[in-house]
Amino acid sequence: MAVIRPSAKVQARAATGTLAVENVVKRFGEVTALGGVSLEIKAGEFFTLLGPSGCGKTTLLRIIAGFELPTAGCVRLGGEDITAVPANQRPVNTVFQSYALFPHLSVFENVAFGLRSRGFPQAEVQKRVETVMGMLQIERFMARYPHQLSGGQKQRVAMARALVNEPQVLLLDEPMSALDAKLRAEVQVGLRRLQRSLGTTFILVTHDQDEAMTVSDRIAVMREGQVIQVGTPEEVYARPRTCFVAEFLGAANLIPASRNGSGVKTALGHLELPAVPQWEEGNLAIRPERVEIVPEPRGSNCVQVQVREVVYRGSHQEAWLEPGGLRVRAAPYPPLRPGEEVVAHLPKDALVVLDD
């Protein structure tokens, strides 16, 4: 494939243009890593590729970055085809999972590396490095070396090194996976604030659904080289389309069902739905926090169940109910007791008809 340098038109339009992935296929020998993926990511959006290991999300990120060429399909930025533009000529930067900091360079020189390699004058290098380090609150570390930094500090240095080049698109390859849970939660919020303040397009790869829900404007859920569902965090969580999406994004009760008049027949009994499903047999989903424990039956979708197991989690309690293995997340008081008979209410608007 011929090497193409981005035109001035690409550079000018990239700032306001969308990033489009069009029917991208990637094969490694006989293995198909991506099977015709299409996505449109808006300028200034925080977009997340979410899925289990081996689903193709990192391969897609590498194609967007220019580290891999697709077997078929193309990548467009601002309407211009950049598929064959080399990685170092794209207005795109990547923060890697390992951070890839140079151990022999100070923090300042790590951040300045890209600018120096492109021949920027010293005064401009100084100004831009100090600006981005101040923005990420790492200016006090500028004389340190990577081995003298914590995990969170290294992550911010890697971010600074990418942002100092003023990319139109910033790619994040699981940059928080090495952090402990508390620090990861803090960095997620900080990353979201930073993206909003910059207005730069961020594309994150992660297998952590909590991370995706925290930072994203929209999420693409991937599986086996395909995009299964795209939507806002609320859409993919509250209205999953498949069993896989329902279970991958948090806990979900999957209820096998068969169409029965205006509702469905299940192991819990007859349930009313907002709309009649298109299938004869399929599955419903309901999140544990949407199942209500009520003092007595009230209207439709109330079922008599027995508490099988209870786990106290401080802010809430989780219980498993029979029949059906129904999982419920409720306030910690009054406590539920194993063996107790209770009434569970499954609100119609909380039941999601899945495609499979």
CSV table of C-alpha atoms in Angstrom, one decimal:
chain,number,residue,atom,x,y,z
A,1,MET,CA,0.0,0.0,0.0
A,2,ALA,CA,1.4,3.4,-1.0
A,3,VAL,CA,2.5,5.7,1.8
A,4,ILE,CA,0.3,8.8,1.9
A,5,ARG,CA,1.2,11.9,3.9
A,6,PRO,CA,-1.8,13.8,5.4
A,7,SER,CA,-2.7,16.9,3.4
A,8,ALA,CA,-3.2,20.3,4.9
A,9,LYS,CA,-6.9,19.7,4.3
A,10,VAL,CA,-6.8,16.6,6.5
A,11,GLN,CA,-5.1,18.5,9.3
A,12,ALA,CA,-7.5,21.4,9.1
A,13,ARG,CA,-10.7,19.3,9.0
A,14,ALA,CA,-9.6,16.7,11.6
A,15,ALA,CA,-10.2,19.2,14.4
A,16,THR,CA,-13.9,19.3,13.7
A,17,GLY,CA,-14.4,16.0,11.7
A,18,THR,CA,-15.6,12.7,12.8
A,19,LEU,CA,-13.5,9.5,12.9
A,20,ALA,CA,-15.1,6.9,10.7
A,21,VAL,CA,-14.2,3.2,10.6
A,22,GLU,CA,-15.8,1.7,7.5
A,23,ASN,CA,-16.2,-2.1,7.1
A,24,VAL,CA,-12.8,-2.8,8.5
A,25,VAL,CA,-11.6,-6.4,8.3
A,26,LYS,CA,-8.4,-7.7,9.8
A,27,ARG,CA,-7.1,-11.2,9.3
A,28,PHE,CA,-3.9,-12.8,10.8
A,29,GLY,CA,-3.5,-15.8,8.6
A,30,GLU,CA,-6.7,-17.8,9.0
A,31,VAL,CA,-7.8,-16.0,12.1
A,32,THR,CA,-10.2,-13.1,11.6
A,33,ALA,CA,-9.6,-10.6,14.3
A,34,LEU,CA,-12.1,-8.0,12.9
A,35,GLY,CA,-15.1,-9.1,10.8
A,36,GLY,CA,-16.3,-5.9,9.0
A,37,VAL,CA,-16.5,-3.3,11.8
A,38,SER,CA,-18.1,0.1,11.1
A,39,LEU,CA,-18.2,2.9,13.6
A,40,GLU,CA,-18.6,6.7,13.6
A,41,ILE,CA,-17.0,8.6,16.4
A,42,LYS,CA,-17.8,12.3,16.8
A,43,ALA,CA,-15.2,15.0,17.2
A,44,GLY,CA,-14.7,15.8,20.9
A,45,GLU,CA,-16.3,12.5,22.0
A,46,PHE,CA,-15.1,10.2,24.7
A,47,PHE,CA,-15.7,6.8,23.0
A,48,THR,CA,-14.9,3.4,24.6
A,49,LEU,CA,-14.3,0.1,22.9
A,50,LEU,CA,-15.4,-2.4,25.6
A,51,GLY,CA,-15.1,-6.2,25.4
A,52,PRO,CA,-13.4,-9.3,26.8
A,53,SER,CA,-9.8,-10.3,25.9
A,54,GLY,CA,-9.5,-11.4,22.3
A,55,CYS,CA,-12.6,-9.5,21.0
A,56,GLY,CA,-10.6,-7.4,18.6
A,57,LYS,CA,-10.7,-4.0,20.4
A,58,THR,CA,-6.9,-3.5,20.6
A,59,THR,CA,-6.5,-4.6,17.0
A,60,LEU,CA,-9.1,-1.9,16.0
A,61,LEU,CA,-7.2,0.7,18.1
A,62,ARG,CA,-3.9,-0.2,16.3
A,63,ILE,CA,-5.6,0.2,12.9
A,64,ILE,CA,-6.9,3.6,13.9
A,65,ALA,CA,-3.4,4.5,15.2
A,66,GLY,CA,-1.7,3.4,12.0
A,67,PHE,CA,0.3,0.5,13.6
A,68,GLU,CA,-1.6,-2.1,11.6
A,69,LEU,CA,-3.1,-2.0,8.1
A,70,PRO,CA,-6.6,-3.5,7.7
A,71,THR,CA,-7.1,-6.4,5.3
A,72,ALA,CA,-10.1,-4.6,4.0
A,73,GLY,CA,-12.1,-1.4,4.7
A,74,CYS,CA,-10.8,2.1,5.5
A,75,VAL,CA,-10.4,4.7,8.3
A,76,ARG,CA,-11.5,8.3,7.6
A,77,LEU,CA,-10.7,11.4,9.7
A,78,GLY,CA,-12.6,14.6,8.9
A,79,GLY,CA,-13.9,12.9,5.7
A,80,GLU,CA,-10.3,12.1,4.4
A,81,ASP,CA,-9.1,8.5,4.0
A,82,ILE,CA,-6.1,8.1,6.3
A,83,THR,CA,-5.9,4.3,6.1
A,84,ALA,CA,-2.4,4.4,4.4
A,85,VAL,CA,-1.1,7.4,6.3
A,86,PRO,CA,1.8,6.2,8.6
A,87,ALA,CA,1.3,6.4,12.3
A,88,ASN,CA,3.9,9.2,12.8
A,89,GLN,CA,2.1,11.4,10.2
A,90,ARG,CA,-1.4,11.1,11.7
A,91,PRO,CA,-2.9,13.7,14.1
A,92,VAL,CA,-3.3,10.7,16.5
A,93,ASN,CA,-1.4,9.8,19.6
A,94,THR,CA,-1.5,6.7,21.8
A,95,VAL,CA,-1.1,6.1,25.5
A,96,PHE,CA,0.0,2.5,25.9
A,97,GLN,CA,-0.9,0.0,28.7
A,98,SER,CA,2.8,-0.1,29.8
A,99,TYR,CA,3.1,3.7,29.4
A,100,ALA,CA,6.4,3.0,27.4
A,101,LEU,CA,8.3,5.8,29.2
A,102,PHE,CA,12.0,6.1,28.4
A,103,PRO,CA,13.8,5.0,31.6
A,104,HIS,CA,17.0,7.0,30.8
A,105,LEU,CA,15.1,10.3,30.3
A,106,SER,CA,13.7,12.7,32.9
A,107,VAL,CA,10.0,13.3,33.1
A,108,PHE,CA,10.5,16.6,31.2
A,109,GLU,CA,12.5,15.0,28.4
A,110,ASN,CA,10.0,12.1,28.2
A,111,VAL,CA,7.2,14.6,27.6
A,112,ALA,CA,9.4,16.7,25.2
A,113,PHE,CA,10.6,13.8,23.2
A,114,GLY,CA,8.0,14.0,20.4
A,115,LEU,CA,8.4,17.7,20.0
A,116,ARG,CA,12.2,17.5,19.9
A,117,SER,CA,12.1,14.6,17.3
A,118,ARG,CA,9.9,16.9,15.1
A,119,GLY,CA,12.4,19.7,15.3
A,120,PHE,CA,10.5,22.2,17.4
A,121,PRO,CA,12.6,25.2,18.7
A,122,GLN,CA,13.6,25.0,22.4
A,123,ALA,CA,11.4,27.9,23.4
A,124,GLU,CA,8.3,26.2,22.0
A,125,VAL,CA,9.3,22.9,23.5
A,126,GLN,CA,9.7,24.6,26.9
A,127,LYS,CA,6.4,26.4,26.7
A,128,ARG,CA,4.3,23.4,25.5
A,129,VAL,CA,5.8,20.9,28.0
A,130,GLU,CA,5.3,23.3,30.9
A,131,THR,CA,1.7,24.0,29.9
A,132,VAL,CA,0.7,20.3,29.6
A,133,MET,CA,2.6,19.3,32.8
A,134,GLY,CA,0.8,22.1,34.7
A,135,MET,CA,-2.5,20.9,33.3
A,136,LEU,CA,-1.9,17.4,34.6
A,137,GLN,CA,-0.3,18.6,37.8
A,138,ILE,CA,3.0,16.9,37.3
A,139,GLU,CA,5.3,19.9,37.0
A,140,ARG,CA,7.0,19.1,40.4
A,141,PHE,CA,8.1,15.7,38.9
A,142,MET,CA,9.9,17.2,35.9
A,143,ALA,CA,13.4,16.3,37.1
A,144,ARG,CA,12.5,12.8,38.2
A,145,TYR,CA,13.0,9.6,36.3
A,146,PRO,CA,10.3,7.0,35.6
A,147,HIS,CA,11.6,4.6,38.3
A,148,GLN,CA,11.0,7.3,40.9
A,149,LEU,CA,7.3,7.6,40.0
A,150,SER,CA,4.2,5.9,41.3
A,151,GLY,CA,1.8,4.1,38.9
A,152,GLY,CA,-0.6,7.0,38.8
A,153,GLN,CA,2.3,9.5,38.2
A,154,LYS,CA,3.6,7.4,35.3
A,155,GLN,CA,0.1,7.4,33.8
A,156,ARG,CA,0.0,11.2,33.9
A,157,VAL,CA,3.4,11.5,32.3
A,158,ALA,CA,2.4,9.2,29.5
A,159,MET,CA,-0.8,11.3,29.0
A,160,ALA,CA,1.3,14.5,29.0
A,161,ARG,CA,3.7,13.0,26.4
A,162,ALA,CA,0.8,12.3,24.1
A,163,LEU,CA,-1.1,15.5,24.7
A,164,VAL,CA,1.9,17.8,24.2
A,165,ASN,CA,1.7,17.0,20.5
A,166,GLU,CA,-1.8,18.4,20.4
A,167,PRO,CA,-3.4,15.4,18.7
A,168,GLN,CA,-6.9,15.5,17.2
A,169,VAL,CA,-7.5,12.0,18.5
A,170,LEU,CA,-6.0,10.4,21.6
A,171,LEU,CA,-6.0,6.6,21.9
A,172,LEU,CA,-5.9,5.0,25.3
A,173,ASP,CA,-4.9,1.3,25.4
A,174,GLU,CA,-6.1,0.1,28.9
A,175,PRO,CA,-3.9,2.8,30.5
A,176,MET,CA,-5.4,2.3,34.0
A,177,SER,CA,-5.1,-1.5,34.2
A,178,ALA,CA,-1.9,-1.5,36.3
A,179,LEU,CA,-3.4,0.9,39.0
A,180,ASP,CA,-4.9,-0.3,42.2
A,181,ALA,CA,-8.7,0.0,42.6
A,182,LYS,CA,-8.8,3.2,44.6
A,183,LEU,CA,-6.3,5.1,42.4
A,184,ARG,CA,-8.0,3.8,39.3
A,185,ALA,CA,-11.3,5.3,40.4
A,186,GLU,CA,-9.6,8.6,41.0
A,187,VAL,CA,-7.8,8.6,37.7
A,188,GLN,CA,-11.0,7.7,35.8
A,189,VAL,CA,-12.8,10.8,37.1
A,190,GLY,CA,-9.7,13.0,36.4
A,191,LEU,CA,-9.4,11.6,32.9
A,192,ARG,CA,-13.0,12.4,32.2
A,193,ARG,CA,-12.6,16.0,33.4
A,194,LEU,CA,-9.4,16.4,31.4
A,195,GLN,CA,-11.2,15.2,28.2
A,196,ARG,CA,-14.1,17.6,28.7
A,197,SER,CA,-11.7,20.5,29.3
A,198,LEU,CA,-9.6,19.8,26.2
A,199,GLY,CA,-12.5,18.8,23.8
A,200,THR,CA,-10.1,16.3,22.2
A,201,THR,CA,-11.5,13.0,20.9
A,202,PHE,CA,-10.6,10.2,23.3
A,203,ILE,CA,-10.9,6.6,22.3
A,204,LEU,CA,-10.4,4.1,25.2
A,205,VAL,CA,-9.9,0.4,25.0
A,206,THR,CA,-10.9,-1.5,28.2
A,207,HIS,CA,-12.4,-4.7,29.5
A,208,ASP,CA,-13.6,-3.0,32.7
A,209,GLN,CA,-17.3,-2.1,32.4
A,210,ASP,CA,-17.2,0.2,35.4
A,211,GLU,CA,-14.4,2.2,33.8
A,212,ALA,CA,-16.3,2.4,30.6
A,213,MET,CA,-19.5,3.5,32.3
A,214,THR,CA,-17.6,6.2,34.3
A,215,VAL,CA,-15.7,8.0,31.5
A,216,SER,CA,-17.6,7.5,28.3
A,217,ASP,CA,-20.0,9.5,26.2
A,218,ARG,CA,-20.7,6.3,24.2
A,219,ILE,CA,-19.6,2.7,24.4
A,220,ALA,CA,-19.2,0.1,21.6
A,221,VAL,CA,-19.5,-3.4,23.1
A,222,MET,CA,-17.4,-5.9,21.1
A,223,ARG,CA,-17.3,-9.7,20.9
A,224,GLU,CA,-15.4,-12.0,18.5
A,225,GLY,CA,-14.4,-9.2,16.1
A,226,GLN,CA,-17.8,-7.7,15.9
A,227,VAL,CA,-19.5,-4.6,17.4
A,228,ILE,CA,-22.6,-6.0,19.2
A,229,GLN,CA,-24.1,-2.7,20.5
A,230,VAL,CA,-23.3,1.0,20.5
A,231,GLY,CA,-24.9,3.6,22.8
A,232,THR,CA,-24.5,5.8,25.8
A,233,PRO,CA,-23.7,4.1,29.1
A,234,GLU,CA,-27.3,4.4,30.1
A,235,GLU,CA,-28.5,2.9,26.9
A,236,VAL,CA,-26.3,-0.1,26.9
A,237,TYR,CA,-26.8,-0.8,30.6
A,238,ALA,CA,-30.5,-0.2,30.8
A,239,ARG,CA,-31.4,-1.5,27.3
A,240,PRO,CA,-29.0,-4.2,26.3
A,241,ARG,CA,-29.9,-6.0,23.1
A,242,THR,CA,-28.4,-9.4,23.8
A,243,CYS,CA,-27.6,-11.8,26.6
A,244,PHE,CA,-23.9,-11.1,26.2
A,245,VAL,CA,-24.3,-7.3,26.6
A,246,ALA,CA,-26.7,-7.7,29.5
A,247,GLU,CA,-24.2,-9.9,31.4
A,248,PHE,CA,-21.0,-8.1,30.4
A,249,LEU,CA,-22.2,-4.7,31.7
A,250,GLY,CA,-22.9,-5.5,35.3
A,251,ALA,CA,-25.1,-8.1,36.9
A,252,ALA,CA,-28.3,-9.1,35.1
A,253,ASN,CA,-31.1,-11.6,35.6
A,254,LEU,CA,-31.7,-13.5,32.4
A,255,ILE,CA,-35.2,-15.0,32.3
A,256,PRO,CA,-36.0,-17.6,29.6
A,257,ALA,CA,-39.5,-16.9,28.3
A,258,SER,CA,-42.1,-18.0,25.7
A,259,ARG,CA,-44.7,-15.7,24.3
A,260,ASN,CA,-48.1,-16.1,25.9
A,261,GLY,CA,-50.9,-13.7,24.9
A,262,SER,CA,-50.0,-10.2,25.8
A,263,GLY,CA,-47.0,-11.3,27.9
A,264,VAL,CA,-44.7,-14.2,28.4
A,265,LYS,CA,-44.6,-17.5,30.3
A,266,THR,CA,-41.5,-17.9,32.6
A,267,ALA,CA,-40.4,-20.1,35.5
A,268,LEU,CA,-41.6,-17.2,37.7
A,269,GLY,CA,-45.1,-17.4,36.2
A,270,HIS,CA,-46.8,-15.1,33.7
A,271,LEU,CA,-45.1,-11.7,33.2
A,272,GLU,CA,-46.6,-8.6,31.5
A,273,LEU,CA,-44.3,-6.6,29.1
A,274,PRO,CA,-44.5,-3.1,27.7
A,275,ALA,CA,-44.6,-4.6,24.2
A,276,VAL,CA,-45.2,-8.1,22.8
A,277,PRO,CA,-41.9,-9.7,21.8
A,278,GLN,CA,-41.2,-10.6,18.2
A,279,TRP,CA,-39.9,-14.1,19.1
A,280,GLU,CA,-41.9,-17.2,20.2
A,281,GLU,CA,-39.1,-18.1,22.6
A,282,GLY,CA,-36.3,-15.9,23.9
A,283,ASN,CA,-34.9,-14.1,26.9
A,284,LEU,CA,-35.8,-11.2,29.1
A,285,ALA,CA,-33.3,-9.2,31.3
A,286,ILE,CA,-33.8,-7.3,34.4
A,287,ARG,CA,-31.1,-5.6,36.6
A,288,PRO,CA,-31.0,-6.8,40.3
A,289,GLU,CA,-31.6,-3.2,41.5
A,290,ARG,CA,-34.9,-3.0,39.6
A,291,VAL,CA,-36.4,-6.1,41.3
A,292,GLU,CA,-38.5,-4.8,44.2
A,293,ILE,CA,-39.3,-6.6,47.5
A,294,VAL,CA,-42.8,-5.6,48.4
A,295,PRO,CA,-45.0,-6.3,51.5
A,296,GLU,CA,-47.8,-7.8,49.4
A,297,PRO,CA,-48.8,-8.4,45.8
A,298,ARG,CA,-49.7,-5.2,43.9
A,299,GLY,CA,-50.9,-5.5,40.3
A,300,SER,CA,-49.1,-7.6,37.7
A,301,ASN,CA,-45.6,-9.1,37.8
A,302,CYS,CA,-45.7,-9.9,41.5
A,303,VAL,CA,-44.4,-13.4,42.4
A,304,GLN,CA,-44.1,-15.3,45.6
A,305,VAL,CA,-40.4,-16.3,46.1
A,306,GLN,CA,-38.2,-17.7,48.8
A,307,VAL,CA,-34.9,-16.1,49.8
A,308,ARG,CA,-32.1,-18.7,49.2
A,309,GLU,CA,-29.0,-16.7,50.1
A,310,VAL,CA,-28.1,-13.2,51.3
A,311,VAL,CA,-24.8,-11.2,51.1
A,312,TYR,CA,-24.4,-8.0,53.1
A,313,ARG,CA,-22.4,-5.4,51.2
A,314,GLY,CA,-22.6,-2.4,53.5
A,315,SER,CA,-24.5,0.0,51.3
A,316,HIS,CA,-26.8,-2.7,50.1
A,317,GLN,CA,-27.7,-6.4,50.4
A,318,GLU,CA,-27.8,-8.9,47.6
A,319,ALA,CA,-30.1,-11.8,47.7
A,320,TRP,CA,-30.8,-14.8,45.5
A,321,LEU,CA,-34.5,-15.9,45.2
A,322,GLU,CA,-36.2,-19.1,44.2
A,323,PRO,CA,-37.7,-20.1,41.8
A,324,GLY,CA,-35.6,-18.9,38.9
A,325,GLY,CA,-32.4,-17.9,40.8
A,326,LEU,CA,-33.5,-14.3,40.7
A,327,ARG,CA,-30.9,-11.9,42.0
A,328,VAL,CA,-32.0,-8.7,43.9
A,329,ARG,CA,-30.1,-5.7,45.1
A,330,ALA,CA,-31.9,-3.9,47.9
A,331,ALA,CA,-31.4,-1.5,50.8
A,332,PRO,CA,-29.6,-3.1,53.8
A,333,TYR,CA,-32.6,-2.6,56.0
A,334,PRO,CA,-34.8,-4.4,56.8
A,335,PRO,CA,-32.4,-7.4,56.3
A,336,LEU,CA,-33.6,-10.4,54.3
A,337,ARG,CA,-33.2,-13.8,55.8
A,338,PRO,CA,-32.5,-17.2,54.1
A,339,GLY,CA,-35.6,-19.3,54.0
A,340,GLU,CA,-37.9,-16.2,54.3
A,341,GLU,CA,-40.9,-16.0,52.0
A,342,VAL,CA,-41.2,-12.7,50.2
A,343,VAL,CA,-43.0,-11.0,47.3
A,344,ALA,CA,-40.9,-9.8,44.4
A,345,HIS,CA,-42.2,-7.2,41.9
A,346,LEU,CA,-40.7,-7.0,38.4
A,347,PRO,CA,-41.8,-3.7,37.0
A,348,LYS,CA,-42.9,-3.9,33.3
A,349,ASP,CA,-40.7,-1.0,32.3
A,350,ALA,CA,-37.6,-2.7,33.9
A,351,LEU,CA,-38.0,-5.9,31.8
A,352,VAL,CA,-36.0,-5.8,28.6
A,353,VAL,CA,-36.8,-8.0,25.7
A,354,LEU,CA,-33.5,-9.3,24.3
A,355,ASP,CA,-32.9,-10.2,20.7
A,356,ASP,CA,-31.6,-13.6,21.6
